[in-house]
PDB file of C-alpha atoms in Angstrom:
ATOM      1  CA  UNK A   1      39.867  52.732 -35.156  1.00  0.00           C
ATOM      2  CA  UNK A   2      38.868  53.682 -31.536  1.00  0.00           C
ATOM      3  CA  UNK A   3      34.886  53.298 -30.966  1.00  0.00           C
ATOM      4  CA  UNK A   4      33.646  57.060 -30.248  1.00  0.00           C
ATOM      5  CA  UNK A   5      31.830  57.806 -26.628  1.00  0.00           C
ATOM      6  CA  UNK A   6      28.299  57.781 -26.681  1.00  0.00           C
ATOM      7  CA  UNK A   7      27.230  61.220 -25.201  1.00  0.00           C
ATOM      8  CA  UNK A   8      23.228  61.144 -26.349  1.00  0.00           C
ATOM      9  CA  UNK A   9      20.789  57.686 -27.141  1.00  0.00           C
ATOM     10  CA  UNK A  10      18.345  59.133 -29.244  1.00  0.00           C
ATOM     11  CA  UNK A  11      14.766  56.801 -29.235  1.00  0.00           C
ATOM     12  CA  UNK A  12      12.446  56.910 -32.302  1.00  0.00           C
ATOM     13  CA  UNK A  13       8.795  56.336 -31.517  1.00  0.00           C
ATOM     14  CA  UNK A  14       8.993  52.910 -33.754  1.00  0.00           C
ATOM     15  CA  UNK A  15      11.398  51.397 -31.529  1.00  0.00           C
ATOM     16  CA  UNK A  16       9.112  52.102 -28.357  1.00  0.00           C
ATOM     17  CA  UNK A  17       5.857  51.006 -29.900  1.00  0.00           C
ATOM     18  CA  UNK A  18       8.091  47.798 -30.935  1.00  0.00           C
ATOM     19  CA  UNK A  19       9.343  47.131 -26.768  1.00  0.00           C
ATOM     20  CA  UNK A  20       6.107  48.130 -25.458  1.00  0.00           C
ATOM     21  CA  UNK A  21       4.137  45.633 -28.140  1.00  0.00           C
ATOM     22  CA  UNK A  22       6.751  42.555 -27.374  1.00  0.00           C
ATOM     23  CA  UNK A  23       5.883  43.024 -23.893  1.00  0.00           C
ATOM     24  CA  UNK A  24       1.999  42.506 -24.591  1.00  0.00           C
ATOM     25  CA  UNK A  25       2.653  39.657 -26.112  1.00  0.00           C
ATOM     26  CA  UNK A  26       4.875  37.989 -23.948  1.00  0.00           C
ATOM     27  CA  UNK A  27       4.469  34.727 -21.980  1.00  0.00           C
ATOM     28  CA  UNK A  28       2.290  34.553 -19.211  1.00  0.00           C
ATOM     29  CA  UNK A  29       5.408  33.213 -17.123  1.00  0.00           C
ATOM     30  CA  UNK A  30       7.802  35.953 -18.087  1.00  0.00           C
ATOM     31  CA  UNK A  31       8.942  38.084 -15.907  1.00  0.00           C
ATOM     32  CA  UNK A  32      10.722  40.532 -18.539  1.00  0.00           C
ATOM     33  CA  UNK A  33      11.136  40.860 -22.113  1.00  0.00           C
ATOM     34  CA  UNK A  34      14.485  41.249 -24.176  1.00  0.00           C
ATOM     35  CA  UNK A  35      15.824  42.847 -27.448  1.00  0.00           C
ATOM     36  CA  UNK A  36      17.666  43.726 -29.977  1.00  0.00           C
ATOM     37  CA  UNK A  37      17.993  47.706 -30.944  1.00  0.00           C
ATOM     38  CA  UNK A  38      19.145  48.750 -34.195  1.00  0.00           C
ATOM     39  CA  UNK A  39      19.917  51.968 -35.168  1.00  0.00           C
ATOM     40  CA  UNK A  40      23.327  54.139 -36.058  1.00  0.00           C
ATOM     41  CA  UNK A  41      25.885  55.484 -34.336  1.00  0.00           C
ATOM     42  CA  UNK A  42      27.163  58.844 -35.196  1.00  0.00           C
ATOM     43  CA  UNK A  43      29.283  61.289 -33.274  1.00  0.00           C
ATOM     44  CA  UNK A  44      28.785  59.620 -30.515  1.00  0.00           C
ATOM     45  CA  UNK A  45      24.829  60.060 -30.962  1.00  0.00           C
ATOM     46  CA  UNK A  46      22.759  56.485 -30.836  1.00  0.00           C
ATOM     47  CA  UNK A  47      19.910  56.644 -32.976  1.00  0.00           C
ATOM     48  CA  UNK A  48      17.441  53.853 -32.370  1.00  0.00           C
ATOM     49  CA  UNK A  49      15.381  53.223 -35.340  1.00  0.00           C
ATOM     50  CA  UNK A  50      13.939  50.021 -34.669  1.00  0.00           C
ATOM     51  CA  UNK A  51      13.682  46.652 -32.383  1.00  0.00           C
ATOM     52  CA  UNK A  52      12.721  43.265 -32.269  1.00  0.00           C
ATOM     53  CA  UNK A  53      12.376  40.540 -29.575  1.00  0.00           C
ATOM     54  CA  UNK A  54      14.687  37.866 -28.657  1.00  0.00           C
ATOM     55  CA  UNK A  55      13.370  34.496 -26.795  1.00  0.00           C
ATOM     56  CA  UNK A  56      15.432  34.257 -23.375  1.00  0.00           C
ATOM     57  CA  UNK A  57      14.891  32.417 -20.512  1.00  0.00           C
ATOM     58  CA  UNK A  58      16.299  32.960 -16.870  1.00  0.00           C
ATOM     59  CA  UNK A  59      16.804  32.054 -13.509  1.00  0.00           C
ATOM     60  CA  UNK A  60      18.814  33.160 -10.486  1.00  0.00           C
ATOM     61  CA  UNK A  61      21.778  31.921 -11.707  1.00  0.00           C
ATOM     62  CA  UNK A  62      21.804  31.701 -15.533  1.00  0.00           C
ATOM     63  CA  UNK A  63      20.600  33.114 -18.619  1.00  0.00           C
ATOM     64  CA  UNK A  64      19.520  31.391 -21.733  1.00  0.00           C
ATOM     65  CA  UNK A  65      19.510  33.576 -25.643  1.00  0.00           C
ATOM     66  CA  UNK A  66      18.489  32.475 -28.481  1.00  0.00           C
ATOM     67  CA  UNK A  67      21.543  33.860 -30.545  1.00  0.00           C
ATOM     68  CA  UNK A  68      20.719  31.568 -33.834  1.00  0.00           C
ATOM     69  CA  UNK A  69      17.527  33.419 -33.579  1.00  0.00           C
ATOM     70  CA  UNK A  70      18.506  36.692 -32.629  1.00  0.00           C
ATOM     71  CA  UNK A  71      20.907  36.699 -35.605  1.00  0.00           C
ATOM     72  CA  UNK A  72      18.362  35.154 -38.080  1.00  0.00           C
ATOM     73  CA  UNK A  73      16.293  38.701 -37.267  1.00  0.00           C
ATOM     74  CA  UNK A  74      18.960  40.778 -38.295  1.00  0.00           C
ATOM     75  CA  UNK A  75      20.274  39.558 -41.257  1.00  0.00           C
ATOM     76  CA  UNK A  76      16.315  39.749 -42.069  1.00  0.00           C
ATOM     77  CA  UNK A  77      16.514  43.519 -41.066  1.00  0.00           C
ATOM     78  CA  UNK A  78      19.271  44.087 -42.847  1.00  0.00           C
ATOM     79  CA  UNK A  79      18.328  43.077 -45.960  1.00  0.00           C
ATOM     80  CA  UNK A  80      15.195  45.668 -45.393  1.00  0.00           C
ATOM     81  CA  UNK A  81      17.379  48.182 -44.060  1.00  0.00           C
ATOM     82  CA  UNK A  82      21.382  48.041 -44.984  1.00  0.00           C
ATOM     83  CA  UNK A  83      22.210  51.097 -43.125  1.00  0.00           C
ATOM     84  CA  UNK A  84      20.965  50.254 -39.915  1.00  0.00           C
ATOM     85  CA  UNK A  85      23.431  48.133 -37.832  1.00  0.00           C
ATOM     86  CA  UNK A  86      23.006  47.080 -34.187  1.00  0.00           C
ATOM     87  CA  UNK A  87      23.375  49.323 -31.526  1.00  0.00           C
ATOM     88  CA  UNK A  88      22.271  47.460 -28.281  1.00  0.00           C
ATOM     89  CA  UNK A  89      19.885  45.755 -26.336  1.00  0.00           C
ATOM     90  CA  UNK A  90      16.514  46.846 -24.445  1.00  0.00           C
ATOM     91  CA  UNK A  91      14.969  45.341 -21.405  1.00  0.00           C
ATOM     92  CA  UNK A  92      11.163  45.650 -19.843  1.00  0.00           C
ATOM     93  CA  UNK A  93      12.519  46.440 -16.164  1.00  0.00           C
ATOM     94  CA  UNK A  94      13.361  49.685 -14.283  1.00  0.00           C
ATOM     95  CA  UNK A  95      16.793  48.203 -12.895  1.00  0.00           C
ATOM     96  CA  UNK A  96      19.890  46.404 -13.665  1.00  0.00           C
ATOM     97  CA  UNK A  97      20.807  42.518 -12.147  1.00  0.00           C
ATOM     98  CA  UNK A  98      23.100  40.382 -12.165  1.00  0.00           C
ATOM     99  CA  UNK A  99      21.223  38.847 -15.536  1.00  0.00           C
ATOM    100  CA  UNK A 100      21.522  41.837 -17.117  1.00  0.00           C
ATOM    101  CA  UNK A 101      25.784  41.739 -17.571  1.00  0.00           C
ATOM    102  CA  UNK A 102      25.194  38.271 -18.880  1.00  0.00           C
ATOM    103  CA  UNK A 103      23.460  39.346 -21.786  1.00  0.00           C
ATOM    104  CA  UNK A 104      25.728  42.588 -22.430  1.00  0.00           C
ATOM    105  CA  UNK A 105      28.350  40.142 -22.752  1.00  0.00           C
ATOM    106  CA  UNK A 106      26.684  39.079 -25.453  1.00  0.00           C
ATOM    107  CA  UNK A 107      25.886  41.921 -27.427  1.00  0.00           C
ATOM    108  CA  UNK A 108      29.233  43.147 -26.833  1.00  0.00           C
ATOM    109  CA  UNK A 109      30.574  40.264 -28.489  1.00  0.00           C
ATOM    110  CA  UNK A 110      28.536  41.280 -32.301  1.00  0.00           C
ATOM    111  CA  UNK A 111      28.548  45.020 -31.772  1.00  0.00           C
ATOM    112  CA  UNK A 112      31.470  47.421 -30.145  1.00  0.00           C
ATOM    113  CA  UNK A 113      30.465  49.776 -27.062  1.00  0.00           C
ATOM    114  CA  UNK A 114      26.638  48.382 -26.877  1.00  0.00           C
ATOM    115  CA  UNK A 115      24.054  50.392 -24.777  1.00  0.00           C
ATOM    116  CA  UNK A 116      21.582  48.715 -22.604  1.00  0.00           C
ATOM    117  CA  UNK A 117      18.253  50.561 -22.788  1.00  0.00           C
ATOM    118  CA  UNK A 118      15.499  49.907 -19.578  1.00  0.00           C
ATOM    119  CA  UNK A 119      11.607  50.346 -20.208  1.00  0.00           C
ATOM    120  CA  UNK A 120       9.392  50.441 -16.970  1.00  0.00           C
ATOM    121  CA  UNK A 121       6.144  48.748 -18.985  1.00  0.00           C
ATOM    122  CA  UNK A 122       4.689  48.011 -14.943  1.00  0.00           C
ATOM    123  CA  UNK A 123       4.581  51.951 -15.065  1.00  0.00           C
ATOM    124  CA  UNK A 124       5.896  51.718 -11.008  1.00  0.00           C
ATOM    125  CA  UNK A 125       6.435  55.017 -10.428  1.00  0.00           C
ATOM    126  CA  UNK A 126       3.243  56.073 -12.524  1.00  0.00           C
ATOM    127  CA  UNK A 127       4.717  56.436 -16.039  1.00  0.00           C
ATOM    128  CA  UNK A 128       6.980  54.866 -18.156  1.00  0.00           C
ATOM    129  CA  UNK A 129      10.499  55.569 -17.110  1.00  0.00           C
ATOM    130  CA  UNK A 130      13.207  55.346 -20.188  1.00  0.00           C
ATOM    131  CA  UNK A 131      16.793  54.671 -19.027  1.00  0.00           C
ATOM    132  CA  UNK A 132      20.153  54.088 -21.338  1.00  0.00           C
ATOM    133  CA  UNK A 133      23.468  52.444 -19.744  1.00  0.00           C
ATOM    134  CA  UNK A 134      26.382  52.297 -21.221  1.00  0.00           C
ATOM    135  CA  UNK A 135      29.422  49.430 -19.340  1.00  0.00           C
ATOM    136  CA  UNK A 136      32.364  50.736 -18.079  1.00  0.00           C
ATOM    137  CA  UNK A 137      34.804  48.578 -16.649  1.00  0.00           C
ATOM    138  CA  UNK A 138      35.606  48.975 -12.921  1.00  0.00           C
ATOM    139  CA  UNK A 139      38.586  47.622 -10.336  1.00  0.00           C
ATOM    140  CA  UNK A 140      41.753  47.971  -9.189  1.00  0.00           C
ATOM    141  CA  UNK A 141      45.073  47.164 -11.127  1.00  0.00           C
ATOM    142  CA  UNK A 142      46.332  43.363 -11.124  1.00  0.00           C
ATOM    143  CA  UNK A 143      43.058  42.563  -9.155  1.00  0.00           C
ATOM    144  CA  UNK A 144      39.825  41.051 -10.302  1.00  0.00           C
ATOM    145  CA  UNK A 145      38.013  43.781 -13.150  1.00  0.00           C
ATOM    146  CA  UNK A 146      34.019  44.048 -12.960  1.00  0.00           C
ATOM    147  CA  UNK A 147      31.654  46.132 -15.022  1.00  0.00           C
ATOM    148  CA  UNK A 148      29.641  48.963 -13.988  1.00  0.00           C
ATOM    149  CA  UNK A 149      26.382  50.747 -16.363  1.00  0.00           C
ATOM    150  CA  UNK A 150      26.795  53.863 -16.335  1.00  0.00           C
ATOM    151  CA  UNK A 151      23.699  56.189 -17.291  1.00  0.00           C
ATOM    152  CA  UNK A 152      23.509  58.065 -20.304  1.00  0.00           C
ATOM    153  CA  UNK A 153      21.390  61.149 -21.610  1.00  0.00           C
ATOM    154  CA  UNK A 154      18.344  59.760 -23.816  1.00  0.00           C
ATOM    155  CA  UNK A 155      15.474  60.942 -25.491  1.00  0.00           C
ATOM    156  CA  UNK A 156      12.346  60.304 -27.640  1.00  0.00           C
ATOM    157  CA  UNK A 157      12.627  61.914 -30.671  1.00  0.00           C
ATOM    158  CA  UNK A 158      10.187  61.686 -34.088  1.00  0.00           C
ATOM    159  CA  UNK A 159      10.438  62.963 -37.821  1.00  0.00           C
ATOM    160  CA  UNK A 160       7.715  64.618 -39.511  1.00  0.00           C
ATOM    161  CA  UNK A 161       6.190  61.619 -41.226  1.00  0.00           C
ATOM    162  CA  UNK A 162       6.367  59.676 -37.708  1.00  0.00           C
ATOM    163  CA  UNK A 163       3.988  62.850 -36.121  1.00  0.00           C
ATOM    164  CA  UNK A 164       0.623  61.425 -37.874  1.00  0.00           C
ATOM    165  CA  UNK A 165       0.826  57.893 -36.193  1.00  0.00           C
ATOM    166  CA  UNK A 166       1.845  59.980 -32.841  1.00  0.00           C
ATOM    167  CA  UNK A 167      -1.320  62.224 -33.456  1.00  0.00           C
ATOM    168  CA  UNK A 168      -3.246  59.245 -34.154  1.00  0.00           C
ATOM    169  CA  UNK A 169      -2.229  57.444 -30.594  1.00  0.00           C
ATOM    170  CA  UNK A 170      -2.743  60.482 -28.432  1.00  0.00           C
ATOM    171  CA  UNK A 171      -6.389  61.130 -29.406  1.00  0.00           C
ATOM    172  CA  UNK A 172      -6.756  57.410 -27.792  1.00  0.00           C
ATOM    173  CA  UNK A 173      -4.692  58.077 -24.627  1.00  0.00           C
ATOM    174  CA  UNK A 174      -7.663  57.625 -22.765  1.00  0.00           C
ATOM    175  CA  UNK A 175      -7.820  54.087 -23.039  1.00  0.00           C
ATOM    176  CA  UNK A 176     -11.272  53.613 -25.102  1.00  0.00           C
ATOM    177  CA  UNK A 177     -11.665  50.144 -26.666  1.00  0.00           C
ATOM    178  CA  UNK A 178     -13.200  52.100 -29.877  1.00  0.00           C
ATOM    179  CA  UNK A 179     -10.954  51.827 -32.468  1.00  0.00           C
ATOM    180  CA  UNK A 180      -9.779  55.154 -34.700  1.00  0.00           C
ATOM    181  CA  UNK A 181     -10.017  55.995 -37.894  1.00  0.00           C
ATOM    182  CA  UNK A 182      -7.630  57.922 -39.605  1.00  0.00           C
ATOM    183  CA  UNK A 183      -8.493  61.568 -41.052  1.00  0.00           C
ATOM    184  CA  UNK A 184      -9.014  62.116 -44.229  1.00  0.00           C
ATOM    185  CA  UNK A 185      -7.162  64.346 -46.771  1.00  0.00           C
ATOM    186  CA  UNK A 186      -9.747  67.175 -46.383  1.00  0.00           C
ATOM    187  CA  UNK A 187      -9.379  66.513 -42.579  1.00  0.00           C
ATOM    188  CA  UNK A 188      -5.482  66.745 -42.774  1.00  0.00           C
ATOM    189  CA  UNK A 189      -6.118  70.115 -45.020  1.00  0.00           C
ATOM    190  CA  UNK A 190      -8.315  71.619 -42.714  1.00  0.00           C
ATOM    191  CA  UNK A 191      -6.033  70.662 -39.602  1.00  0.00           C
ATOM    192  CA  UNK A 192      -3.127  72.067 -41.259  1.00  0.00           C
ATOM    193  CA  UNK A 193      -5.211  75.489 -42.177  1.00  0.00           C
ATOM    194  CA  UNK A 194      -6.217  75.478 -38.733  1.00  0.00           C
ATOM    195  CA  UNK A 195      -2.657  75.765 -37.183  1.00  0.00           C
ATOM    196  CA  UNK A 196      -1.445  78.183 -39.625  1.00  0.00           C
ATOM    197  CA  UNK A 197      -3.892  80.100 -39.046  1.00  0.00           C
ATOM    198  CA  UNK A 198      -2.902  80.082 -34.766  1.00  0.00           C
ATOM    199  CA  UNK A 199       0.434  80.458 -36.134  1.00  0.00           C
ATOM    200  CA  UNK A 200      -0.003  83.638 -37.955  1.00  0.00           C
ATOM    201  CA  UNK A 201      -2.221  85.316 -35.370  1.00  0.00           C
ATOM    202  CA  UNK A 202       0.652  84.162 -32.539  1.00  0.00           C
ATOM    203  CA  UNK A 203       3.113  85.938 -34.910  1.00  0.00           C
ATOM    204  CA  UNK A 204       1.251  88.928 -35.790  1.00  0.00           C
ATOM    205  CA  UNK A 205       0.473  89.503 -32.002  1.00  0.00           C
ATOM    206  CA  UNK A 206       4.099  89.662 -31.402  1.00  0.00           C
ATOM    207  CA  UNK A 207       5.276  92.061 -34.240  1.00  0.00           C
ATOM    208  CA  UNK A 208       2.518  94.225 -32.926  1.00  0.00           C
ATOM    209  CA  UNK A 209       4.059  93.764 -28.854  1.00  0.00           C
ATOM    210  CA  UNK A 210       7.402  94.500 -30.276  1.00  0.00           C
ATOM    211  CA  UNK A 211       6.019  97.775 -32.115  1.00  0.00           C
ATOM    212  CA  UNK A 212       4.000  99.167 -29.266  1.00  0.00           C
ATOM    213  CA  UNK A 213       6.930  98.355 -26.386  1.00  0.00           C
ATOM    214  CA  UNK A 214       5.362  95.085 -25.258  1.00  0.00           C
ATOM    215  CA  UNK A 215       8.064  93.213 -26.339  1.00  0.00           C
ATOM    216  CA  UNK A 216      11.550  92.984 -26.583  1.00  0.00           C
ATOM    217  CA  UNK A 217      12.616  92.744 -30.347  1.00  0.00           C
ATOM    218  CA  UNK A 218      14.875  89.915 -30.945  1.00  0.00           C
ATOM    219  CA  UNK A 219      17.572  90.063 -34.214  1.00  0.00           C
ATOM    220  CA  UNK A 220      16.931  86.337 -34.862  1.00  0.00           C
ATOM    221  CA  UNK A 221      13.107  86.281 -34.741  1.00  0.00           C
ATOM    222  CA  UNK A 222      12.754  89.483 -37.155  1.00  0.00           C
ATOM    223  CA  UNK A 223      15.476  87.928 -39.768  1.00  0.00           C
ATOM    224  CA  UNK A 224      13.023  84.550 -39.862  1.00  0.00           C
ATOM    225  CA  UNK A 225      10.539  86.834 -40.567  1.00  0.00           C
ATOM    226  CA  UNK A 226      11.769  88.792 -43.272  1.00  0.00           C
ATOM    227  CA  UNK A 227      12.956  85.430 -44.737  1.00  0.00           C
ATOM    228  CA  UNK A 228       9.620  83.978 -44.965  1.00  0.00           C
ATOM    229  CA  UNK A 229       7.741  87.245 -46.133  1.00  0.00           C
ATOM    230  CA  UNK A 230      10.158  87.551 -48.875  1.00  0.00           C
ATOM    231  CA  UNK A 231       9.774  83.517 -49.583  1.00  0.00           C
ATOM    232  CA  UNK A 232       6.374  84.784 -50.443  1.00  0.00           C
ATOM    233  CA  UNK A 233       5.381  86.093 -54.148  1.00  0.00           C
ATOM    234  CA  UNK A 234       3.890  89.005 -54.553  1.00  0.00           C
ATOM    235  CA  UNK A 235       0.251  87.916 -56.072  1.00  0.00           C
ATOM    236  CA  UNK A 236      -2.952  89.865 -56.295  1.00  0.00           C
ATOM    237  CA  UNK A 237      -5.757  88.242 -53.658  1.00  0.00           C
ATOM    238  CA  UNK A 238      -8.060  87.920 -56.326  1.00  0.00           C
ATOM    239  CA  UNK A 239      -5.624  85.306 -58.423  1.00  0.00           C
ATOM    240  CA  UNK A 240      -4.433  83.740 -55.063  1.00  0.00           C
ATOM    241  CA  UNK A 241      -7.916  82.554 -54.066  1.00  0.00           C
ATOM    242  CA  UNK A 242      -8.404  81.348 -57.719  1.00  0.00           C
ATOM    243  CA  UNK A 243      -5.146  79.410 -57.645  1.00  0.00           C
ATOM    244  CA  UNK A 244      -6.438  77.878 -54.060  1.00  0.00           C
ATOM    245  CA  UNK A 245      -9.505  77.089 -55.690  1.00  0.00           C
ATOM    246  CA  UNK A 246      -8.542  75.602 -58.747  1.00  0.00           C
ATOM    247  CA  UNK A 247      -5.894  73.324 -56.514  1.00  0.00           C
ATOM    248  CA  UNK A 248      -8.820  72.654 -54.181  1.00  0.00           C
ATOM    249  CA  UNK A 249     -11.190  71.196 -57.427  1.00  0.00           C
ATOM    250  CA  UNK A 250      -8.470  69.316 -58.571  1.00  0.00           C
ATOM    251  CA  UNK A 251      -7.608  67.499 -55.288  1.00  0.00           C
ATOM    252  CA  UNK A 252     -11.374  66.332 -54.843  1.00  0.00           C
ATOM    253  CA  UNK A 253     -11.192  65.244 -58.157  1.00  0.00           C
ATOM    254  CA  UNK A 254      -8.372  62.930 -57.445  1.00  0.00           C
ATOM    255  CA  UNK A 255     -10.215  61.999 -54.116  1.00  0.00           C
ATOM    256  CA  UNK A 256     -13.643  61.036 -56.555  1.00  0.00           C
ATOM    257  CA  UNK A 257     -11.535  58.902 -59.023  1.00  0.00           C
ATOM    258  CA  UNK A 258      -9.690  56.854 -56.068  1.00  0.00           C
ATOM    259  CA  UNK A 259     -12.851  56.267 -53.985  1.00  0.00           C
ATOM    260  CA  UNK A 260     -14.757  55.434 -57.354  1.00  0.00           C
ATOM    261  CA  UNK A 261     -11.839  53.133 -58.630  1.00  0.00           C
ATOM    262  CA  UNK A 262     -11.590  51.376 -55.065  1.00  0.00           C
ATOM    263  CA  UNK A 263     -15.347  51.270 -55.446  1.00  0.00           C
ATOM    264  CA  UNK A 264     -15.060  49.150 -58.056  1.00  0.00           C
ATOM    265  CA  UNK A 265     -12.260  47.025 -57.053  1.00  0.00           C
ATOM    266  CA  UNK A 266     -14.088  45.988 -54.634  1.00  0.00           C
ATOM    267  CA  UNK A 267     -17.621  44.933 -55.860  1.00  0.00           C
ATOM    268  CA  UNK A 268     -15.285  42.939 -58.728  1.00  0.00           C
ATOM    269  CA  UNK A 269     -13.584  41.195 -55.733  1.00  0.00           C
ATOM    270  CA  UNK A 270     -16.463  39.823 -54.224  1.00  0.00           C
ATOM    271  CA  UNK A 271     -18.287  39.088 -58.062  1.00  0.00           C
ATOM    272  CA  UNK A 272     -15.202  36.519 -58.902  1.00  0.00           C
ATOM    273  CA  UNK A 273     -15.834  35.085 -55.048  1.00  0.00           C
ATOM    274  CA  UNK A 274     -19.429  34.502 -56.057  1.00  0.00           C
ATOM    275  CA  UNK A 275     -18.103  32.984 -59.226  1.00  0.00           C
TER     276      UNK A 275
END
């Protein structure tokens, strides 16, 4: 069966953290750091889910992997995750050498149509530039064939679940040494009130635009909306806030019993060490 064309190489936040961490903690003599990327292919999408680091050495002339190791890593990811197969290899550079076909050989060799993602960690040009390749072979008939990488579309993408750790790293984009803490349920609650809240008055200021002339009305917008108003039960306000408040009581409850049981947990911990 014919290997589809990769049109899109879609990045997940995980994999990044995972290239930009190897390449904090590489050697003090290496010039670059190289990976593995494992992900899925689908409809000629690459999702890249995840990464890990592969020892290499290199010179002018040759290239050194550690393949025994390199394999070793996957079969250990694949036992954690079966779906996820490889889909490549990354690089800490902004360009492509001669070094670079040398190890696309070799990824070529365990996985069909590999891409070859570039991170610029040295931030040259002022931020982190994120290029995919994909090898083509170029030449002319019944002479000598080379390869060419040939760039592809790619993007960093992120699920729901992957948006708190996101949130978390951007309040700390300015560099400070002082490490975060992570908000609390009542925190998340009050976050999340907060934006529905901005949300509702954004979409209540529009309906009234569109009313008064403001505003072109748009078919798709006003179907959303009669979707979600009729998502909503009709409940007296009275019996809504109770509900709310009930579901509020109960949730701090839950919040007393965990902090009281780790509470305890923990003073037991250190009784048996004084044991």
């Amino acid at each position: 069966m014919a290997t589809p064309d990769v049109v899109k190489v879609i990045l997940h936040p995980v994999a990044l953290f995972g290239i930009v961490d190897s390449y904090e903690r590489r050697k003090e003599d290496a010039k670059r750091v190289i990976g593995t990327l494992v992900g899925n292919l689908d409809k000629g999408v690459v999702e890249v889910k995840n990464c890990f680091a592969v020892p290499h050495q290199e010179t002018e002339d040759e290239v050194f992997l550690e393949m025994e190791y390199a394999a070793n890593m996957f079969d250990l990811h694949k036992r954690a995750c079966p779906s996820e197969d490889i889909v490549g290899w990354f690089a800490t550079c902004d360009d492509v050498n001669e070094q670079s076909l040398r190890i696309h050989e070799y990824y070529s060799r365990v996985t069909a149509n590999p891409i070859h993602l570039t991170v610029d960690t040295t931030l040259k040009s002022g931020k982190m530039n994120i290029k995919a390749y994909l090898s083509s072979p170029m030449g002319v008939p019944g002479a000598t064939i080379g390869t060419i990488f040939t760039p592809v579309k790619c993007e960093v993408t992120y699920h729901t679940p992957e948006a708190v750790a996101i949130d978390t790293f951007v309040r700390n984009k300015g560099g400070s040494k002082k490490p975060l803490t992570l908000l609390s349920n009542i925190q998340h609650i009050a976050r999340s009130c907060d934006k529905l809240i901005e949300r509702l008055g954004q979409t209540v200021e529009y309906v009234n635009d569109v009313l008064n002339g403001k505003a072109a009305p748009n078919n798709d917008i006003g179907r959303a909306l009669m979707d979600v108003v009729g998502s909503v039960p009709q409940m007296d306000p009275d019996q809504l806030e109770k509900m709310l408040n009930c579901n509020m009581q109960d949730l701090l409850m839950v919040m007393y019993l965990a902090t009281l049981t780790k509470t305890q947990l923990s003073i037991g911990t250190k009784l048996n060490g004084l044991i």
